[in-house]
Amino acid sequence: NAGVTQTPKFQVLKTGQSMTLQCAQDMNHEYMSWYRQDPGMGLRLIHYSVGAGITDQGEVPNGYNVSRSTTEDFPLRLLSAAPSQTSVYFCASSPKTGPLNTEAFFGQGTRLTVV
Amino acid sequence: SQKIEQNSEALNIQEGKTATLTCNYTNYSPAYLQWYRQDPGRGPVFLLLIRENEKEKRKERLKVTFDTTLKQSLFHITASQPADSATYLCALLPGGSQGNLIFGKGTKLSVKP
């Protein structure tokens, strides 16, 4: 049981480049989300999904797109990378939505640097 | 404004003592609070969940309390060990949310031998 798998682990981008951070879970979880973690800021929600075909914005969605075509996969796209998007990105999944949830399972993170 | 705060950025204690970490929130009505452990370079790992109608939860050496009047959760590690050294995050699920956890900034715990 792999849990939540994120790729790549490290990435360096030039300003203006685009890329996709991959996230896959093999636990048949309904809820998936993307967070970014910056020093002194804590984890902040970028986008989330409550099921295949359903996505919505979190606290800091600007500059990012997501899609959820299957239950397993929830990729995060950076449209035109900016230095302000330098951060550590975490994908997480939870079995259910809302208060029925018990815990979030996190991936190992992607450390992104935009130069 | 809505806030969730972990009072200490860092906490240093001696092995064998009890570590107590604090999480306060304002202008939320949480459905529940969670505590996570995060080691350097790793993703957070779930430890405990306590619901709004619960006062206390225990798991081995861990204990969490939840006071909705004070709007505060306390996280205790008894008989602390150097292996407990990590950053601990509290997170709340606002009432009515679909699952969007709100995280505190974390407290870095160091347990010295």
JSON list of C-alpha atoms in Angstrom, two decimals:
[
{"chain": "A", "resi": 1, "resn": "ASN", "atom": "CA", "xyz": [0.00, 0.00, 0.00]},
{"chain": "A", "resi": 2, "resn": "ALA", "atom": "CA", "xyz": [1.91, 3.05, -1.28]},
{"chain": "A", "resi": 3, "resn": "GLY", "atom": "CA", "xyz": [-0.37, 5.72, 0.28]},
{"chain": "A", "resi": 4, "resn": "VAL", "atom": "CA", "xyz": [0.08, 9.17, -1.29]},
{"chain": "A", "resi": 5, "resn": "THR", "atom": "CA", "xyz": [2.82, 9.41, -3.90]},
{"chain": "A", "resi": 6, "resn": "GLN", "atom": "CA", "xyz": [4.16, 12.74, -5.12]},
{"chain": "A", "resi": 7, "resn": "THR", "atom": "CA", "xyz": [6.56, 13.34, -7.99]},
{"chain": "A", "resi": 8, "resn": "PRO", "atom": "CA", "xyz": [9.03, 14.88, -8.43]},
{"chain": "A", "resi": 9, "resn": "LYS", "atom": "CA", "xyz": [10.68, 15.33, -5.03]},
{"chain": "A", "resi": 10, "resn": "PHE", "atom": "CA", "xyz": [12.76, 18.28, -6.18]},
{"chain": "A", "resi": 11, "resn": "GLN", "atom": "CA", "xyz": [12.36, 20.69, -9.09]},
{"chain": "A", "resi": 12, "resn": "VAL", "atom": "CA", "xyz": [14.02, 23.88, -10.27]},
{"chain": "A", "resi": 13, "resn": "LEU", "atom": "CA", "xyz": [12.11, 26.04, -12.74]},
{"chain": "A", "resi": 14, "resn": "LYS", "atom": "CA", "xyz": [12.88, 29.25, -14.53]},
{"chain": "A", "resi": 15, "resn": "THR", "atom": "CA", "xyz": [10.44, 32.13, -14.20]},
{"chain": "A", "resi": 16, "resn": "GLY", "atom": "CA", "xyz": [7.66, 31.74, -16.74]},
{"chain": "A", "resi": 17, "resn": "GLN", "atom": "CA", "xyz": [8.00, 27.99, -17.19]},
{"chain": "A", "resi": 18, "resn": "SER", "atom": "CA", "xyz": [5.06, 25.70, -16.56]},
{"chain": "A", "resi": 19, "resn": "MET", "atom": "CA", "xyz": [5.04, 22.30, -14.96]},
{"chain": "A", "resi": 20, "resn": "THR", "atom": "CA", "xyz": [2.79, 19.71, -13.34]},
{"chain": "A", "resi": 21, "resn": "LEU", "atom": "CA", "xyz": [3.28, 18.25, -9.89]},
{"chain": "A", "resi": 22, "resn": "GLN", "atom": "CA", "xyz": [1.90, 14.74, -9.79]},
{"chain": "A", "resi": 23, "resn": "CYS", "atom": "CA", "xyz": [-0.08, 13.23, -6.90]},
{"chain": "A", "resi": 24, "resn": "ALA", "atom": "CA", "xyz": [-1.59, 9.76, -6.73]},
{"chain": "A", "resi": 25, "resn": "GLN", "atom": "CA", "xyz": [-3.24, 7.84, -3.91]},
{"chain": "A", "resi": 26, "resn": "ASP", "atom": "CA", "xyz": [-4.15, 4.15, -3.88]},
{"chain": "A", "resi": 27, "resn": "MET", "atom": "CA", "xyz": [-6.54, 4.20, -0.90]},
{"chain": "A", "resi": 28, "resn": "ASN", "atom": "CA", "xyz": [-9.74, 5.08, -2.82]},
{"chain": "A", "resi": 29, "resn": "HIS", "atom": "CA", "xyz": [-10.02, 8.33, -0.84]},
{"chain": "A", "resi": 30, "resn": "GLU", "atom": "CA", "xyz": [-12.73, 10.82, -1.75]},
{"chain": "A", "resi": 31, "resn": "TYR", "atom": "CA", "xyz": [-11.01, 14.00, -0.64]},
{"chain": "A", "resi": 32, "resn": "MET", "atom": "CA", "xyz": [-7.69, 15.24, -2.01]},
{"chain": "A", "resi": 33, "resn": "SER", "atom": "CA", "xyz": [-5.92, 18.53, -1.53]},
{"chain": "A", "resi": 34, "resn": "TRP", "atom": "CA", "xyz": [-2.77, 20.50, -2.27]},
{"chain": "A", "resi": 35, "resn": "TYR", "atom": "CA", "xyz": [-0.97, 22.62, 0.32]},
{"chain": "A", "resi": 36, "resn": "ARG", "atom": "CA", "xyz": [2.11, 24.77, 0.18]},
{"chain": "A", "resi": 37, "resn": "GLN", "atom": "CA", "xyz": [4.38, 25.18, 3.17]},
{"chain": "A", "resi": 38, "resn": "ASP", "atom": "CA", "xyz": [6.53, 28.25, 3.58]},
{"chain": "A", "resi": 39, "resn": "PRO", "atom": "CA", "xyz": [8.76, 29.21, 6.51]},
{"chain": "A", "resi": 40, "resn": "GLY", "atom": "CA", "xyz": [6.76, 31.04, 9.15]},
{"chain": "A", "resi": 41, "resn": "MET", "atom": "CA", "xyz": [3.49, 30.57, 7.24]},
{"chain": "A", "resi": 42, "resn": "GLY", "atom": "CA", "xyz": [2.38, 27.05, 8.00]},
{"chain": "A", "resi": 43, "resn": "LEU", "atom": "CA", "xyz": [0.47, 24.90, 5.55]},
{"chain": "A", "resi": 44, "resn": "ARG", "atom": "CA", "xyz": [-1.88, 26.82, 3.27]},
{"chain": "A", "resi": 45, "resn": "LEU", "atom": "CA", "xyz": [-4.53, 25.21, 1.10]},
{"chain": "A", "resi": 46, "resn": "ILE", "atom": "CA", "xyz": [-4.20, 25.78, -2.66]},
{"chain": "A", "resi": 47, "resn": "HIS", "atom": "CA", "xyz": [-6.95, 23.63, -4.20]},
{"chain": "A", "resi": 48, "resn": "TYR", "atom": "CA", "xyz": [-9.03, 20.69, -3.14]},
{"chain": "A", "resi": 49, "resn": "SER", "atom": "CA", "xyz": [-11.34, 18.03, -4.56]},
{"chain": "A", "resi": 50, "resn": "VAL", "atom": "CA", "xyz": [-14.23, 16.14, -2.95]},
{"chain": "A", "resi": 51, "resn": "GLY", "atom": "CA", "xyz": [-14.40, 13.55, -5.72]},
{"chain": "A", "resi": 52, "resn": "ALA", "atom": "CA", "xyz": [-13.63, 12.80, -9.35]},
{"chain": "A", "resi": 53, "resn": "GLY", "atom": "CA", "xyz": [-14.65, 15.69, -11.57]},
{"chain": "A", "resi": 54, "resn": "ILE", "atom": "CA", "xyz": [-15.08, 18.14, -8.65]},
{"chain": "A", "resi": 55, "resn": "THR", "atom": "CA", "xyz": [-12.45, 20.71, -7.69]},
{"chain": "A", "resi": 56, "resn": "ASP", "atom": "CA", "xyz": [-12.49, 24.02, -5.86]},
{"chain": "A", "resi": 57, "resn": "GLN", "atom": "CA", "xyz": [-10.17, 26.77, -4.71]},
{"chain": "A", "resi": 58, "resn": "GLY", "atom": "CA", "xyz": [-8.54, 27.01, -1.34]},
{"chain": "A", "resi": 59, "resn": "GLU", "atom": "CA", "xyz": [-6.85, 29.93, 0.39]},
{"chain": "A", "resi": 60, "resn": "VAL", "atom": "CA", "xyz": [-4.07, 30.60, -2.16]},
{"chain": "A", "resi": 61, "resn": "PRO", "atom": "CA", "xyz": [-5.19, 29.37, -5.62]},
{"chain": "A", "resi": 62, "resn": "ASN", "atom": "CA", "xyz": [-3.76, 32.07, -7.88]},
{"chain": "A", "resi": 63, "resn": "GLY", "atom": "CA", "xyz": [-1.23, 30.75, -10.41]},
{"chain": "A", "resi": 64, "resn": "TYR", "atom": "CA", "xyz": [-2.30, 27.12, -10.00]},
{"chain": "A", "resi": 65, "resn": "ASN", "atom": "CA", "xyz": [-4.74, 24.80, -11.73]},
{"chain": "A", "resi": 66, "resn": "VAL", "atom": "CA", "xyz": [-5.96, 21.34, -10.78]},
{"chain": "A", "resi": 67, "resn": "SER", "atom": "CA", "xyz": [-8.07, 18.59, -12.26]},
{"chain": "A", "resi": 68, "resn": "ARG", "atom": "CA", "xyz": [-9.45, 15.32, -10.91]},
{"chain": "A", "resi": 69, "resn": "SER", "atom": "CA", "xyz": [-10.33, 13.00, -13.78]},
{"chain": "A", "resi": 70, "resn": "THR", "atom": "CA", "xyz": [-9.96, 9.88, -11.62]},
{"chain": "A", "resi": 71, "resn": "THR", "atom": "CA", "xyz": [-10.31, 9.14, -7.91]},
{"chain": "A", "resi": 72, "resn": "GLU", "atom": "CA", "xyz": [-6.60, 8.29, -7.71]},
{"chain": "A", "resi": 73, "resn": "ASP", "atom": "CA", "xyz": [-4.90, 11.27, -9.36]},
{"chain": "A", "resi": 74, "resn": "PHE", "atom": "CA", "xyz": [-4.87, 14.96, -8.50]},
{"chain": "A", "resi": 75, "resn": "PRO", "atom": "CA", "xyz": [-2.19, 16.86, -10.45]},
{"chain": "A", "resi": 76, "resn": "LEU", "atom": "CA", "xyz": [-1.27, 20.47, -9.68]},
{"chain": "A", "resi": 77, "resn": "ARG", "atom": "CA", "xyz": [-0.28, 22.68, -12.61]},
{"chain": "A", "resi": 78, "resn": "LEU", "atom": "CA", "xyz": [1.82, 25.81, -12.34]},
{"chain": "A", "resi": 79, "resn": "LEU", "atom": "CA", "xyz": [0.82, 27.91, -15.32]},
{"chain": "A", "resi": 80, "resn": "SER", "atom": "CA", "xyz": [3.70, 30.40, -15.43]},
{"chain": "A", "resi": 81, "resn": "ALA", "atom": "CA", "xyz": [6.11, 29.93, -12.55]},
{"chain": "A", "resi": 82, "resn": "ALA", "atom": "CA", "xyz": [7.07, 32.92, -10.42]},
{"chain": "A", "resi": 83, "resn": "PRO", "atom": "CA", "xyz": [9.71, 33.21, -7.67]},
{"chain": "A", "resi": 84, "resn": "SER", "atom": "CA", "xyz": [6.85, 33.65, -5.16]},
{"chain": "A", "resi": 85, "resn": "GLN", "atom": "CA", "xyz": [5.88, 30.03, -5.90]},
{"chain": "A", "resi": 86, "resn": "THR", "atom": "CA", "xyz": [9.15, 28.76, -4.46]},
{"chain": "A", "resi": 87, "resn": "SER", "atom": "CA", "xyz": [7.89, 26.51, -1.69]},
{"chain": "A", "resi": 88, "resn": "VAL", "atom": "CA", "xyz": [7.39, 22.95, -0.52]},
{"chain": "A", "resi": 89, "resn": "TYR", "atom": "CA", "xyz": [4.20, 21.44, -1.90]},
{"chain": "A", "resi": 90, "resn": "PHE", "atom": "CA", "xyz": [2.26, 18.68, -0.19]},
{"chain": "A", "resi": 91, "resn": "CYS", "atom": "CA", "xyz": [-0.55, 16.59, -1.56]},
{"chain": "A", "resi": 92, "resn": "ALA", "atom": "CA", "xyz": [-2.92, 15.02, 0.95]},
{"chain": "A", "resi": 93, "resn": "SER", "atom": "CA", "xyz": [-5.90, 12.69, 0.84]},
{"chain": "A", "resi": 94, "resn": "SER", "atom": "CA", "xyz": [-8.64, 11.75, 3.29]},
{"chain": "A", "resi": 95, "resn": "PRO", "atom": "CA", "xyz": [-11.13, 8.90, 3.20]},
{"chain": "A", "resi": 96, "resn": "LYS", "atom": "CA", "xyz": [-14.29, 11.00, 3.28]},
{"chain": "A", "resi": 97, "resn": "THR", "atom": "CA", "xyz": [-15.33, 14.61, 3.12]},
{"chain": "A", "resi": 98, "resn": "GLY", "atom": "CA", "xyz": [-16.31, 16.87, 5.97]},
{"chain": "A", "resi": 99, "resn": "PRO", "atom": "CA", "xyz": [-16.55, 15.76, 9.61]},
{"chain": "A", "resi": 100, "resn": "LEU", "atom": "CA", "xyz": [-16.71, 12.07, 8.64]},
{"chain": "A", "resi": 101, "resn": "ASN", "atom": "CA", "xyz": [-13.00, 12.24, 8.03]},
{"chain": "A", "resi": 102, "resn": "THR", "atom": "CA", "xyz": [-10.58, 10.84, 10.57]},
{"chain": "A", "resi": 103, "resn": "GLU", "atom": "CA", "xyz": [-7.17, 11.88, 9.27]},
{"chain": "A", "resi": 104, "resn": "ALA", "atom": "CA", "xyz": [-5.27, 13.27, 6.31]},
{"chain": "A", "resi": 105, "resn": "PHE", "atom": "CA", "xyz": [-2.52, 11.26, 4.65]},
{"chain": "A", "resi": 106, "resn": "PHE", "atom": "CA", "xyz": [0.28, 13.38, 3.23]},
{"chain": "A", "resi": 107, "resn": "GLY", "atom": "CA", "xyz": [2.78, 12.73, 0.50]},
{"chain": "A", "resi": 108, "resn": "GLN", "atom": "CA", "xyz": [6.51, 13.28, 0.97]},
{"chain": "A", "resi": 109, "resn": "GLY", "atom": "CA", "xyz": [6.40, 16.71, -0.62]},
{"chain": "A", "resi": 110, "resn": "THR", "atom": "CA", "xyz": [7.89, 18.43, -3.66]},
{"chain": "A", "resi": 111, "resn": "ARG", "atom": "CA", "xyz": [10.51, 21.09, -3.04]},
{"chain": "A", "resi": 112, "resn": "LEU", "atom": "CA", "xyz": [10.16, 23.65, -5.85]},
{"chain": "A", "resi": 113, "resn": "THR", "atom": "CA", "xyz": [12.55, 26.47, -6.54]},
{"chain": "A", "resi": 114, "resn": "VAL", "atom": "CA", "xyz": [11.73, 29.13, -9.13]},
{"chain": "A", "resi": 115, "resn": "VAL", "atom": "CA", "xyz": [14.70, 31.18, -10.31]},
{"chain": "B", "resi": 1, "resn": "SER", "atom": "CA", "xyz": [-10.47, 37.59, 11.74]},
{"chain": "B", "resi": 2, "resn": "GLN", "atom": "CA", "xyz": [-10.10, 33.83, 11.94]},
{"chain": "B", "resi": 3, "resn": "LYS", "atom": "CA", "xyz": [-6.83, 32.57, 13.40]},
{"chain": "B", "resi": 4, "resn": "ILE", "atom": "CA", "xyz": [-5.25, 29.40, 14.65]},
{"chain": "B", "resi": 5, "resn": "GLU", "atom": "CA", "xyz": [-2.11, 29.88, 16.70]},
{"chain": "B", "resi": 6, "resn": "GLN", "atom": "CA", "xyz": [0.45, 27.64, 18.27]},
{"chain": "B", "resi": 7, "resn": "ASN", "atom": "CA", "xyz": [1.90, 29.72, 21.04]},
{"chain": "B", "resi": 8, "resn": "SER", "atom": "CA", "xyz": [5.50, 28.54, 20.90]},
{"chain": "B", "resi": 9, "resn": "GLU", "atom": "CA", "xyz": [7.68, 28.32, 17.83]},
{"chain": "B", "resi": 10, "resn": "ALA", "atom": "CA", "xyz": [10.08, 26.11, 19.77]},
{"chain": "B", "resi": 11, "resn": "LEU", "atom": "CA", "xyz": [10.03, 24.13, 22.99]},
{"chain": "B", "resi": 12, "resn": "ASN", "atom": "CA", "xyz": [13.09, 22.55, 24.62]},
{"chain": "B", "resi": 13, "resn": "ILE", "atom": "CA", "xyz": [12.67, 19.98, 27.37]},
{"chain": "B", "resi": 14, "resn": "GLN", "atom": "CA", "xyz": [14.66, 17.31, 29.16]},
{"chain": "B", "resi": 15, "resn": "GLU", "atom": "CA", "xyz": [14.19, 13.62, 28.43]},
{"chain": "B", "resi": 16, "resn": "GLY", "atom": "CA", "xyz": [11.62, 12.04, 30.71]},
{"chain": "B", "resi": 17, "resn": "LYS", "atom": "CA", "xyz": [9.64, 15.24, 31.25]},
{"chain": "B", "resi": 18, "resn": "THR", "atom": "CA", "xyz": [6.17, 15.97, 29.91]},
{"chain": "B", "resi": 19, "resn": "ALA", "atom": "CA", "xyz": [5.98, 18.23, 26.86]},
{"chain": "B", "resi": 20, "resn": "THR", "atom": "CA", "xyz": [2.87, 20.40, 26.62]},
{"chain": "B", "resi": 21, "resn": "LEU", "atom": "CA", "xyz": [2.05, 22.18, 23.36]},
{"chain": "B", "resi": 22, "resn": "THR", "atom": "CA", "xyz": [-0.74, 24.72, 22.98]},
{"chain": "B", "resi": 23, "resn": "CYS", "atom": "CA", "xyz": [-3.09, 25.48, 20.11]},
{"chain": "B", "resi": 24, "resn": "ASN", "atom": "CA", "xyz": [-5.52, 28.40, 20.29]},
{"chain": "B", "resi": 25, "resn": "TYR", "atom": "CA", "xyz": [-8.08, 29.51, 17.76]},
{"chain": "B", "resi": 26, "resn": "THR", "atom": "CA", "xyz": [-10.41, 32.46, 17.28]},
{"chain": "B", "resi": 27, "resn": "ASN", "atom": "CA", "xyz": [-13.60, 32.91, 15.28]},
{"chain": "B", "resi": 28, "resn": "TYR", "atom": "CA", "xyz": [-13.88, 29.26, 14.31]},
{"chain": "B", "resi": 29, "resn": "SER", "atom": "CA", "xyz": [-16.41, 26.66, 15.41]},
{"chain": "B", "resi": 30, "resn": "PRO", "atom": "CA", "xyz": [-14.37, 23.52, 14.74]},
{"chain": "B", "resi": 31, "resn": "ALA", "atom": "CA", "xyz": [-15.94, 20.17, 14.04]},
{"chain": "B", "resi": 32, "resn": "TYR", "atom": "CA", "xyz": [-12.69, 18.69, 15.34]},
{"chain": "B", "resi": 33, "resn": "LEU", "atom": "CA", "xyz": [-9.02, 19.34, 15.99]},
{"chain": "B", "resi": 34, "resn": "GLN", "atom": "CA", "xyz": [-6.13, 17.19, 14.85]},
{"chain": "B", "resi": 35, "resn": "TRP", "atom": "CA", "xyz": [-2.48, 16.97, 15.77]},
{"chain": "B", "resi": 36, "resn": "TYR", "atom": "CA", "xyz": [0.26, 15.99, 13.32]},
{"chain": "B", "resi": 37, "resn": "ARG", "atom": "CA", "xyz": [3.97, 15.29, 13.61]},
{"chain": "B", "resi": 38, "resn": "GLN", "atom": "CA", "xyz": [6.34, 16.52, 10.91]},
{"chain": "B", "resi": 39, "resn": "ASP", "atom": "CA", "xyz": [9.99, 15.50, 10.63]},
{"chain": "B", "resi": 40, "resn": "PRO", "atom": "CA", "xyz": [12.46, 17.52, 8.51]},
{"chain": "B", "resi": 41, "resn": "GLY", "atom": "CA", "xyz": [11.99, 16.89, 4.80]},
{"chain": "B", "resi": 42, "resn": "ARG", "atom": "CA", "xyz": [8.88, 14.76, 5.35]},
{"chain": "B", "resi": 43, "resn": "GLY", "atom": "CA", "xyz": [5.15, 15.21, 5.12]},
{"chain": "B", "resi": 44, "resn": "PRO", "atom": "CA", "xyz": [3.00, 15.57, 8.25]},
{"chain": "B", "resi": 45, "resn": "VAL", "atom": "CA", "xyz": [1.88, 12.36, 9.93]},
{"chain": "B", "resi": 46, "resn": "PHE", "atom": "CA", "xyz": [-1.45, 12.17, 11.76]},
{"chain": "B", "resi": 47, "resn": "LEU", "atom": "CA", "xyz": [-1.34, 11.54, 15.51]},
{"chain": "B", "resi": 48, "resn": "LEU", "atom": "CA", "xyz": [-4.70, 12.24, 17.15]},
{"chain": "B", "resi": 49, "resn": "LEU", "atom": "CA", "xyz": [-8.14, 13.68, 16.47]},
{"chain": "B", "resi": 50, "resn": "ILE", "atom": "CA", "xyz": [-10.48, 15.15, 19.07]},
{"chain": "B", "resi": 51, "resn": "ARG", "atom": "CA", "xyz": [-14.05, 16.14, 18.28]},
{"chain": "B", "resi": 52, "resn": "GLU", "atom": "CA", "xyz": [-15.96, 19.17, 19.56]},
{"chain": "B", "resi": 53, "resn": "ASN", "atom": "CA", "xyz": [-17.97, 17.09, 22.02]},
{"chain": "B", "resi": 54, "resn": "GLU", "atom": "CA", "xyz": [-14.90, 15.36, 23.49]},
{"chain": "B", "resi": 55, "resn": "LYS", "atom": "CA", "xyz": [-12.78, 16.68, 26.34]},
{"chain": "B", "resi": 56, "resn": "GLU", "atom": "CA", "xyz": [-9.78, 14.36, 26.18]},
{"chain": "B", "resi": 57, "resn": "LYS", "atom": "CA", "xyz": [-8.20, 11.68, 23.99]},
{"chain": "B", "resi": 58, "resn": "ARG", "atom": "CA", "xyz": [-5.25, 9.43, 24.72]},
{"chain": "B", "resi": 59, "resn": "LYS", "atom": "CA", "xyz": [-2.96, 7.26, 22.64]},
{"chain": "B", "resi": 60, "resn": "GLU", "atom": "CA", "xyz": [-0.02, 5.60, 24.35]},
{"chain": "B", "resi": 61, "resn": "ARG", "atom": "CA", "xyz": [2.15, 8.51, 25.68]},
{"chain": "B", "resi": 62, "resn": "LEU", "atom": "CA", "xyz": [0.07, 11.14, 23.90]},
{"chain": "B", "resi": 63, "resn": "LYS", "atom": "CA", "xyz": [-2.87, 13.05, 25.34]},
{"chain": "B", "resi": 64, "resn": "VAL", "atom": "CA", "xyz": [-4.97, 15.76, 23.74]},
{"chain": "B", "resi": 65, "resn": "THR", "atom": "CA", "xyz": [-7.51, 18.00, 25.44]},
{"chain": "B", "resi": 66, "resn": "PHE", "atom": "CA", "xyz": [-10.07, 20.27, 23.82]},
{"chain": "B", "resi": 67, "resn": "ASP", "atom": "CA", "xyz": [-11.76, 23.19, 25.57]},
{"chain": "B", "resi": 68, "resn": "THR", "atom": "CA", "xyz": [-14.31, 24.86, 23.29]},
{"chain": "B", "resi": 69, "resn": "THR", "atom": "CA", "xyz": [-14.97, 27.56, 25.89]},
{"chain": "B", "resi": 70, "resn": "LEU", "atom": "CA", "xyz": [-11.32, 28.60, 26.02]},
{"chain": "B", "resi": 71, "resn": "LYS", "atom": "CA", "xyz": [-10.97, 27.81, 22.30]},
{"chain": "B", "resi": 72, "resn": "GLN", "atom": "CA", "xyz": [-7.86, 25.82, 23.07]},
{"chain": "B", "resi": 73, "resn": "SER", "atom": "CA", "xyz": [-6.34, 22.39, 22.61]},
{"chain": "B", "resi": 74, "resn": "LEU", "atom": "CA", "xyz": [-3.41, 21.08, 24.62]},
{"chain": "B", "resi": 75, "resn": "PHE", "atom": "CA", "xyz": [-1.15, 18.30, 23.36]},
{"chain": "B", "resi": 76, "resn": "HIS", "atom": "CA", "xyz": [0.91, 16.38, 25.91]},
{"chain": "B", "resi": 77, "resn": "ILE", "atom": "CA", "xyz": [3.75, 13.91, 25.42]},
{"chain": "B", "resi": 78, "resn": "THR", "atom": "CA", "xyz": [4.56, 12.14, 28.67]},
{"chain": "B", "resi": 79, "resn": "ALA", "atom": "CA", "xyz": [7.93, 10.54, 29.44]},
{"chain": "B", "resi": 80, "resn": "SER", "atom": "CA", "xyz": [9.39, 12.35, 26.44]},
{"chain": "B", "resi": 81, "resn": "GLN", "atom": "CA", "xyz": [12.27, 10.83, 24.47]},
{"chain": "B", "resi": 82, "resn": "PRO", "atom": "CA", "xyz": [14.81, 12.33, 22.06]},
{"chain": "B", "resi": 83, "resn": "ALA", "atom": "CA", "xyz": [12.97, 10.46, 19.29]},
{"chain": "B", "resi": 84, "resn": "ASP", "atom": "CA", "xyz": [9.95, 12.70, 20.00]},
{"chain": "B", "resi": 85, "resn": "SER", "atom": "CA", "xyz": [11.93, 15.67, 18.67]},
{"chain": "B", "resi": 86, "resn": "ALA", "atom": "CA", "xyz": [9.99, 17.02, 15.68]},
{"chain": "B", "resi": 87, "resn": "THR", "atom": "CA", "xyz": [7.62, 19.80, 14.67]},
{"chain": "B", "resi": 88, "resn": "TYR", "atom": "CA", "xyz": [4.05, 19.32, 15.84]},
{"chain": "B", "resi": 89, "resn": "LEU", "atom": "CA", "xyz": [1.18, 20.88, 13.94]},
{"chain": "B", "resi": 90, "resn": "CYS", "atom": "CA", "xyz": [-2.36, 21.44, 15.08]},
{"chain": "B", "resi": 91, "resn": "ALA", "atom": "CA", "xyz": [-5.14, 21.61, 12.52]},
{"chain": "B", "resi": 92, "resn": "LEU", "atom": "CA", "xyz": [-8.84, 22.28, 12.77]},
{"chain": "B", "resi": 93, "resn": "LEU", "atom": "CA", "xyz": [-11.75, 21.47, 10.53]},
{"chain": "B", "resi": 94, "resn": "PRO", "atom": "CA", "xyz": [-14.19, 24.40, 10.55]},
{"chain": "B", "resi": 95, "resn": "GLY", "atom": "CA", "xyz": [-17.79, 23.40, 11.08]},
{"chain": "B", "resi": 96, "resn": "GLY", "atom": "CA", "xyz": [-19.48, 22.94, 7.72]},
{"chain": "B", "resi": 97, "resn": "SER", "atom": "CA", "xyz": [-16.21, 22.53, 5.82]},
{"chain": "B", "resi": 98, "resn": "GLN", "atom": "CA", "xyz": [-15.87, 19.79, 3.25]},
{"chain": "B", "resi": 99, "resn": "GLY", "atom": "CA", "xyz": [-12.51, 18.80, 4.62]},
{"chain": "B", "resi": 100, "resn": "ASN", "atom": "CA", "xyz": [-10.33, 21.88, 4.32]},
{"chain": "B", "resi": 101, "resn": "LEU", "atom": "CA", "xyz": [-8.05, 21.73, 7.31]},
{"chain": "B", "resi": 102, "resn": "ILE", "atom": "CA", "xyz": [-6.67, 24.97, 8.75]},
{"chain": "B", "resi": 103, "resn": "PHE", "atom": "CA", "xyz": [-3.16, 24.49, 10.13]},
{"chain": "B", "resi": 104, "resn": "GLY", "atom": "CA", "xyz": [-1.19, 26.27, 12.80]},
{"chain": "B", "resi": 105, "resn": "LYS", "atom": "CA", "xyz": [2.42, 27.17, 12.08]},
{"chain": "B", "resi": 106, "resn": "GLY", "atom": "CA", "xyz": [3.77, 24.42, 14.28]},
{"chain": "B", "resi": 107, "resn": "THR", "atom": "CA", "xyz": [5.89, 24.04, 17.40]},
{"chain": "B", "resi": 108, "resn": "LYS", "atom": "CA", "xyz": [9.38, 22.58, 17.09]},
{"chain": "B", "resi": 109, "resn": "LEU", "atom": "CA", "xyz": [10.00, 20.29, 20.03]},
{"chain": "B", "resi": 110, "resn": "SER", "atom": "CA", "xyz": [13.53, 19.34, 21.06]},
{"chain": "B", "resi": 111, "resn": "VAL", "atom": "CA", "xyz": [13.99, 16.68, 23.72]},
{"chain": "B", "resi": 112, "resn": "LYS", "atom": "CA", "xyz": [17.51, 16.65, 25.18]},
{"chain": "B", "resi": 113, "resn": "PRO", "atom": "CA", "xyz": [19.02, 13.46, 26.66]}
]
